[in-house]
Amino acid sequence: MVEIKILGPGCSKCKVTESQVRRVVSELNRSDISIIKVDKIEEIMKYNIMSTPALVINGIVKSVGRVPSTEQIIHFINEAS
């Protein structure tokens, strides 16, 4: 099981990141991936990040402050599998 958390309060980059992750997961047709949107500041702060969006896969911060590319998202998922 792969757990992907998208950390962000709802900024435009956060929305793009969420959309991109959902699209990639859908295209990969993987039923073993869960996507969780985290928008509560208290929860985001637990990851010690200073800017959003952030992508956390299986508890490991993989991307901070930018929208990861499709290729990067696929790589992160494959690394976690």
Tab-separated table of N, CA and C in Angstrom:
chain	number	residue	atom	x	y	z
A	1	MET	N	0.843	-1.191	0.000
A	1	MET	CA	0.000	0.000	0.000
A	1	MET	C	0.879	1.242	0.000
A	2	VAL	N	0.566	2.167	-0.852
A	2	VAL	CA	1.280	3.439	-0.935
A	2	VAL	C	0.327	4.538	-0.475
A	3	GLU	N	0.781	5.329	0.493
A	3	GLU	CA	-0.024	6.444	0.988
A	3	GLU	C	0.614	7.751	0.540
A	4	ILE	N	-0.142	8.531	-0.211
A	4	ILE	CA	0.329	9.827	-0.689
A	4	ILE	C	-0.454	10.909	0.029
A	5	LYS	N	0.281	11.815	0.683
A	5	LYS	CA	-0.354	12.975	1.311
A	5	LYS	C	0.069	14.217	0.542
A	6	ILE	N	-0.916	15.027	0.206
A	6	ILE	CA	-0.666	16.308	-0.441
A	6	ILE	C	-0.913	17.371	0.620
A	7	LEU	N	0.153	18.058	1.004
A	7	LEU	CA	0.060	19.059	2.060
A	7	LEU	C	-0.078	20.441	1.455
A	8	GLY	N	-1.112	21.157	1.851
A	8	GLY	CA	-1.292	22.516	1.372
A	8	GLY	C	-2.641	23.065	1.752
A	9	PRO	N	-2.692	24.373	2.037
A	9	PRO	CA	-3.933	24.989	2.498
A	9	PRO	C	-4.946	25.288	1.396
A	10	GLY	N	-4.596	25.083	0.152
A	10	GLY	CA	-5.541	25.345	-0.924
A	10	GLY	C	-5.072	26.374	-1.926
A	11	CYS	N	-3.793	26.696	-1.909
A	11	CYS	CA	-3.240	27.651	-2.878
A	11	CYS	C	-3.322	27.058	-4.288
A	12	SER	N	-3.075	27.869	-5.291
A	12	SER	CA	-3.190	27.389	-6.668
A	12	SER	C	-2.213	26.250	-6.955
A	13	LYS	N	-0.979	26.346	-6.456
A	13	LYS	CA	-0.007	25.262	-6.665
A	13	LYS	C	-0.451	23.981	-5.958
A	14	CYS	N	-1.091	24.139	-4.816
A	14	CYS	CA	-1.585	22.983	-4.065
A	14	CYS	C	-2.671	22.258	-4.864
A	15	LYS	N	-3.551	23.024	-5.462
A	15	LYS	CA	-4.633	22.443	-6.262
A	15	LYS	C	-4.088	21.751	-7.499
A	16	VAL	N	-3.096	22.357	-8.143
A	16	VAL	CA	-2.477	21.750	-9.329
A	16	VAL	C	-1.781	20.450	-8.938
A	17	THR	N	-1.077	20.464	-7.816
A	17	THR	CA	-0.383	19.261	-7.350
A	17	THR	C	-1.375	18.140	-7.085
A	18	GLU	N	-2.459	18.450	-6.399
A	18	GLU	CA	-3.470	17.424	-6.122
A	18	GLU	C	-4.044	16.864	-7.414
A	19	SER	N	-4.378	17.731	-8.341
A	19	SER	CA	-4.926	17.300	-9.624
A	19	SER	C	-3.939	16.408	-10.374
A	20	GLN	N	-2.680	16.819	-10.379
A	20	GLN	CA	-1.630	16.074	-11.073
A	20	GLN	C	-1.447	14.681	-10.446
A	21	VAL	N	-1.405	14.616	-9.127
A	21	VAL	CA	-1.235	13.333	-8.442
A	21	VAL	C	-2.421	12.423	-8.733
A	22	ARG	N	-3.632	12.955	-8.644
A	22	ARG	CA	-4.823	12.137	-8.905
A	22	ARG	C	-4.842	11.623	-10.343
A	23	ARG	N	-4.428	12.466	-11.286
A	23	ARG	CA	-4.381	12.052	-12.691
A	23	ARG	C	-3.366	10.925	-12.885
A	24	VAL	N	-2.177	11.086	-12.324
A	24	VAL	CA	-1.128	10.068	-12.463
A	24	VAL	C	-1.578	8.744	-11.852
A	25	VAL	N	-2.135	8.785	-10.656
A	25	VAL	CA	-2.587	7.557	-9.996
A	25	VAL	C	-3.681	6.883	-10.823
A	26	SER	N	-4.578	7.669	-11.381
A	26	SER	CA	-5.637	7.128	-12.231
A	26	SER	C	-5.056	6.470	-13.478
A	27	GLU	N	-4.085	7.132	-14.100
A	27	GLU	CA	-3.458	6.587	-15.309
A	27	GLU	C	-2.663	5.319	-15.013
A	28	LEU	N	-2.065	5.242	-13.833
A	28	LEU	CA	-1.317	4.040	-13.449
A	28	LEU	C	-2.253	2.882	-13.111
A	29	ASN	N	-3.526	3.216	-12.856
A	29	ASN	CA	-4.547	2.213	-12.542
A	29	ASN	C	-4.120	1.331	-11.364
A	30	ARG	N	-3.670	1.994	-10.306
A	30	ARG	CA	-3.185	1.286	-9.121
A	30	ARG	C	-4.219	1.401	-8.010
A	31	SER	N	-4.714	0.264	-7.562
A	31	SER	CA	-5.706	0.269	-6.481
A	31	SER	C	-5.049	0.254	-5.101
A	32	ASP	N	-3.714	0.133	-5.070
A	32	ASP	CA	-3.004	0.062	-3.794
A	32	ASP	C	-2.471	1.423	-3.342
A	33	ILE	N	-2.974	2.501	-3.943
A	33	ILE	CA	-2.512	3.846	-3.611
A	33	ILE	C	-3.659	4.641	-3.000
A	34	SER	N	-3.413	5.210	-1.826
A	34	SER	CA	-4.408	6.106	-1.233
A	34	SER	C	-3.870	7.528	-1.282
A	35	ILE	N	-4.761	8.464	-1.561
A	35	ILE	CA	-4.405	9.881	-1.644
A	35	ILE	C	-5.159	10.619	-0.543
A	36	ILE	N	-4.404	11.361	0.252
A	36	ILE	CA	-4.995	12.114	1.356
A	36	ILE	C	-4.611	13.579	1.198
A	37	LYS	N	-5.596	14.459	1.184
A	37	LYS	CA	-5.353	15.905	1.116
A	37	LYS	C	-5.295	16.427	2.539
A	38	VAL	N	-4.179	17.071	2.883
A	38	VAL	CA	-3.999	17.625	4.225
A	38	VAL	C	-3.975	19.142	4.104
A	39	ASP	N	-4.990	19.814	4.658
A	39	ASP	CA	-5.048	21.271	4.539
A	39	ASP	C	-5.038	21.989	5.889
A	40	LYS	N	-5.003	21.228	6.958
A	40	LYS	CA	-4.948	21.832	8.297
A	40	LYS	C	-3.500	22.194	8.629
A	41	ILE	N	-3.282	23.459	8.964
A	41	ILE	CA	-1.937	23.970	9.231
A	41	ILE	C	-1.240	23.169	10.337
A	42	GLU	N	-1.979	22.789	11.374
A	42	GLU	CA	-1.390	22.030	12.484
A	42	GLU	C	-0.785	20.721	11.985
A	43	GLU	N	-1.493	20.051	11.085
A	43	GLU	CA	-1.015	18.778	10.533
A	43	GLU	C	0.176	19.003	9.597
A	44	ILE	N	0.103	20.041	8.776
A	44	ILE	CA	1.194	20.360	7.850
A	44	ILE	C	2.474	20.658	8.625
A	45	MET	N	2.343	21.373	9.728
A	45	MET	CA	3.508	21.764	10.532
A	45	MET	C	4.252	20.567	11.119
A	46	LYS	N	3.575	19.452	11.284
A	46	LYS	CA	4.219	18.245	11.822
A	46	LYS	C	5.333	17.736	10.908
A	47	TYR	N	5.286	18.135	9.647
A	47	TYR	CA	6.288	17.678	8.678
A	47	TYR	C	7.467	18.645	8.548
A	48	ASN	N	7.459	19.711	9.335
A	48	ASN	CA	8.560	20.694	9.338
A	48	ASN	C	8.869	21.268	7.955
A	49	ILE	N	7.831	21.537	7.185
A	49	ILE	CA	8.042	22.172	5.883
A	49	ILE	C	7.733	23.659	6.007
A	50	MET	N	8.422	24.448	5.204
A	50	MET	CA	8.259	25.898	5.283
A	50	MET	C	7.415	26.467	4.140
A	51	SER	N	7.193	25.679	3.090
A	51	SER	CA	6.359	26.163	1.988
A	51	SER	C	5.569	25.000	1.408
A	52	THR	N	4.456	25.341	0.791
A	52	THR	CA	3.582	24.344	0.182
A	52	THR	C	3.484	24.635	-1.310
A	53	PRO	N	3.067	23.663	-2.075
A	53	PRO	CA	2.613	22.333	-1.690
A	53	PRO	C	3.782	21.422	-1.321
A	54	ALA	N	3.443	20.377	-0.600
A	54	ALA	CA	4.423	19.341	-0.288
A	54	ALA	C	3.781	17.990	-0.569
A	55	LEU	N	4.619	17.068	-0.976
A	55	LEU	CA	4.163	15.717	-1.278
A	55	LEU	C	4.872	14.768	-0.321
A	56	VAL	N	4.081	13.989	0.414
A	56	VAL	CA	4.620	13.034	1.377
A	56	VAL	C	4.160	11.649	0.946
A	57	ILE	N	5.120	10.755	0.753
A	57	ILE	CA	4.779	9.402	0.336
A	57	ILE	C	5.287	8.425	1.387
A	58	ASN	N	4.346	7.663	1.935
A	58	ASN	CA	4.650	6.715	3.013
A	58	ASN	C	5.438	7.379	4.139
A	59	GLY	N	5.040	8.597	4.481
A	59	GLY	CA	5.630	9.304	5.608
A	59	GLY	C	6.914	10.055	5.318
A	60	ILE	N	7.399	9.993	4.072
A	60	ILE	CA	8.648	10.662	3.699
A	60	ILE	C	8.337	11.850	2.794
A	61	VAL	N	8.829	13.027	3.169
A	61	VAL	CA	8.627	14.230	2.354
A	61	VAL	C	9.454	14.091	1.083
A	62	LYS	N	8.786	14.168	-0.069
A	62	LYS	CA	9.453	13.984	-1.356
A	62	LYS	C	9.579	15.272	-2.155
A	63	SER	N	8.688	16.216	-1.933
A	63	SER	CA	8.692	17.453	-2.716
A	63	SER	C	8.127	18.571	-1.850
A	64	VAL	N	8.758	19.754	-1.928
A	64	VAL	CA	8.314	20.895	-1.116
A	64	VAL	C	8.371	22.168	-1.941
A	65	GLY	N	7.288	22.957	-1.885
A	65	GLY	CA	7.289	24.299	-2.456
A	65	GLY	C	7.161	24.390	-3.955
A	66	ARG	N	6.841	23.275	-4.603
A	66	ARG	CA	6.696	23.303	-6.060
A	66	ARG	C	5.756	22.185	-6.498
A	67	VAL	N	5.335	22.276	-7.746
A	67	VAL	CA	4.493	21.235	-8.322
A	67	VAL	C	5.416	20.210	-8.978
A	68	PRO	N	5.431	18.977	-8.492
A	68	PRO	CA	6.295	17.971	-9.110
A	68	PRO	C	5.778	17.586	-10.493
A	69	SER	N	6.696	17.223	-11.366
A	69	SER	CA	6.321	16.812	-12.719
A	69	SER	C	5.671	15.429	-12.677
A	70	THR	N	5.012	15.077	-13.761
A	70	THR	CA	4.412	13.751	-13.883
A	70	THR	C	5.470	12.677	-13.675
A	71	GLU	N	6.624	12.861	-14.309
A	71	GLU	CA	7.707	11.881	-14.204
A	71	GLU	C	8.186	11.741	-12.758
A	72	GLN	N	8.282	12.861	-12.055
A	72	GLN	CA	8.710	12.807	-10.655
A	72	GLN	C	7.694	12.068	-9.794
A	73	ILE	N	6.424	12.328	-10.020
A	73	ILE	CA	5.376	11.652	-9.245
A	73	ILE	C	5.447	10.148	-9.479
A	74	ILE	N	5.590	9.748	-10.730
A	74	ILE	CA	5.702	8.320	-11.059
A	74	ILE	C	6.931	7.722	-10.372
A	75	HIS	N	8.044	8.435	-10.425
A	75	HIS	CA	9.280	7.964	-9.783
A	75	HIS	C	9.070	7.803	-8.275
A	76	PHE	N	8.450	8.787	-7.637
A	76	PHE	CA	8.198	8.713	-6.194
A	76	PHE	C	7.330	7.500	-5.851
A	77	ILE	N	6.304	7.254	-6.655
A	77	ILE	CA	5.407	6.118	-6.420
A	77	ILE	C	6.163	4.806	-6.599
A	78	ASN	N	6.948	4.706	-7.669
A	78	ASN	CA	7.711	3.477	-7.914
A	78	ASN	C	8.729	3.219	-6.810
A	79	GLU	N	9.345	4.278	-6.306
A	79	GLU	CA	10.293	4.145	-5.193
A	79	GLU	C	9.617	3.569	-3.952
A	80	ALA	N	8.376	3.961	-3.738
A	80	ALA	CA	7.643	3.558	-2.536
A	80	ALA	C	7.004	2.176	-2.658
A	81	SER	N	6.930	1.671	-3.866
A	81	SER	CA	6.246	0.381	-4.094
A	81	SER	C	7.125	-0.810	-3.780
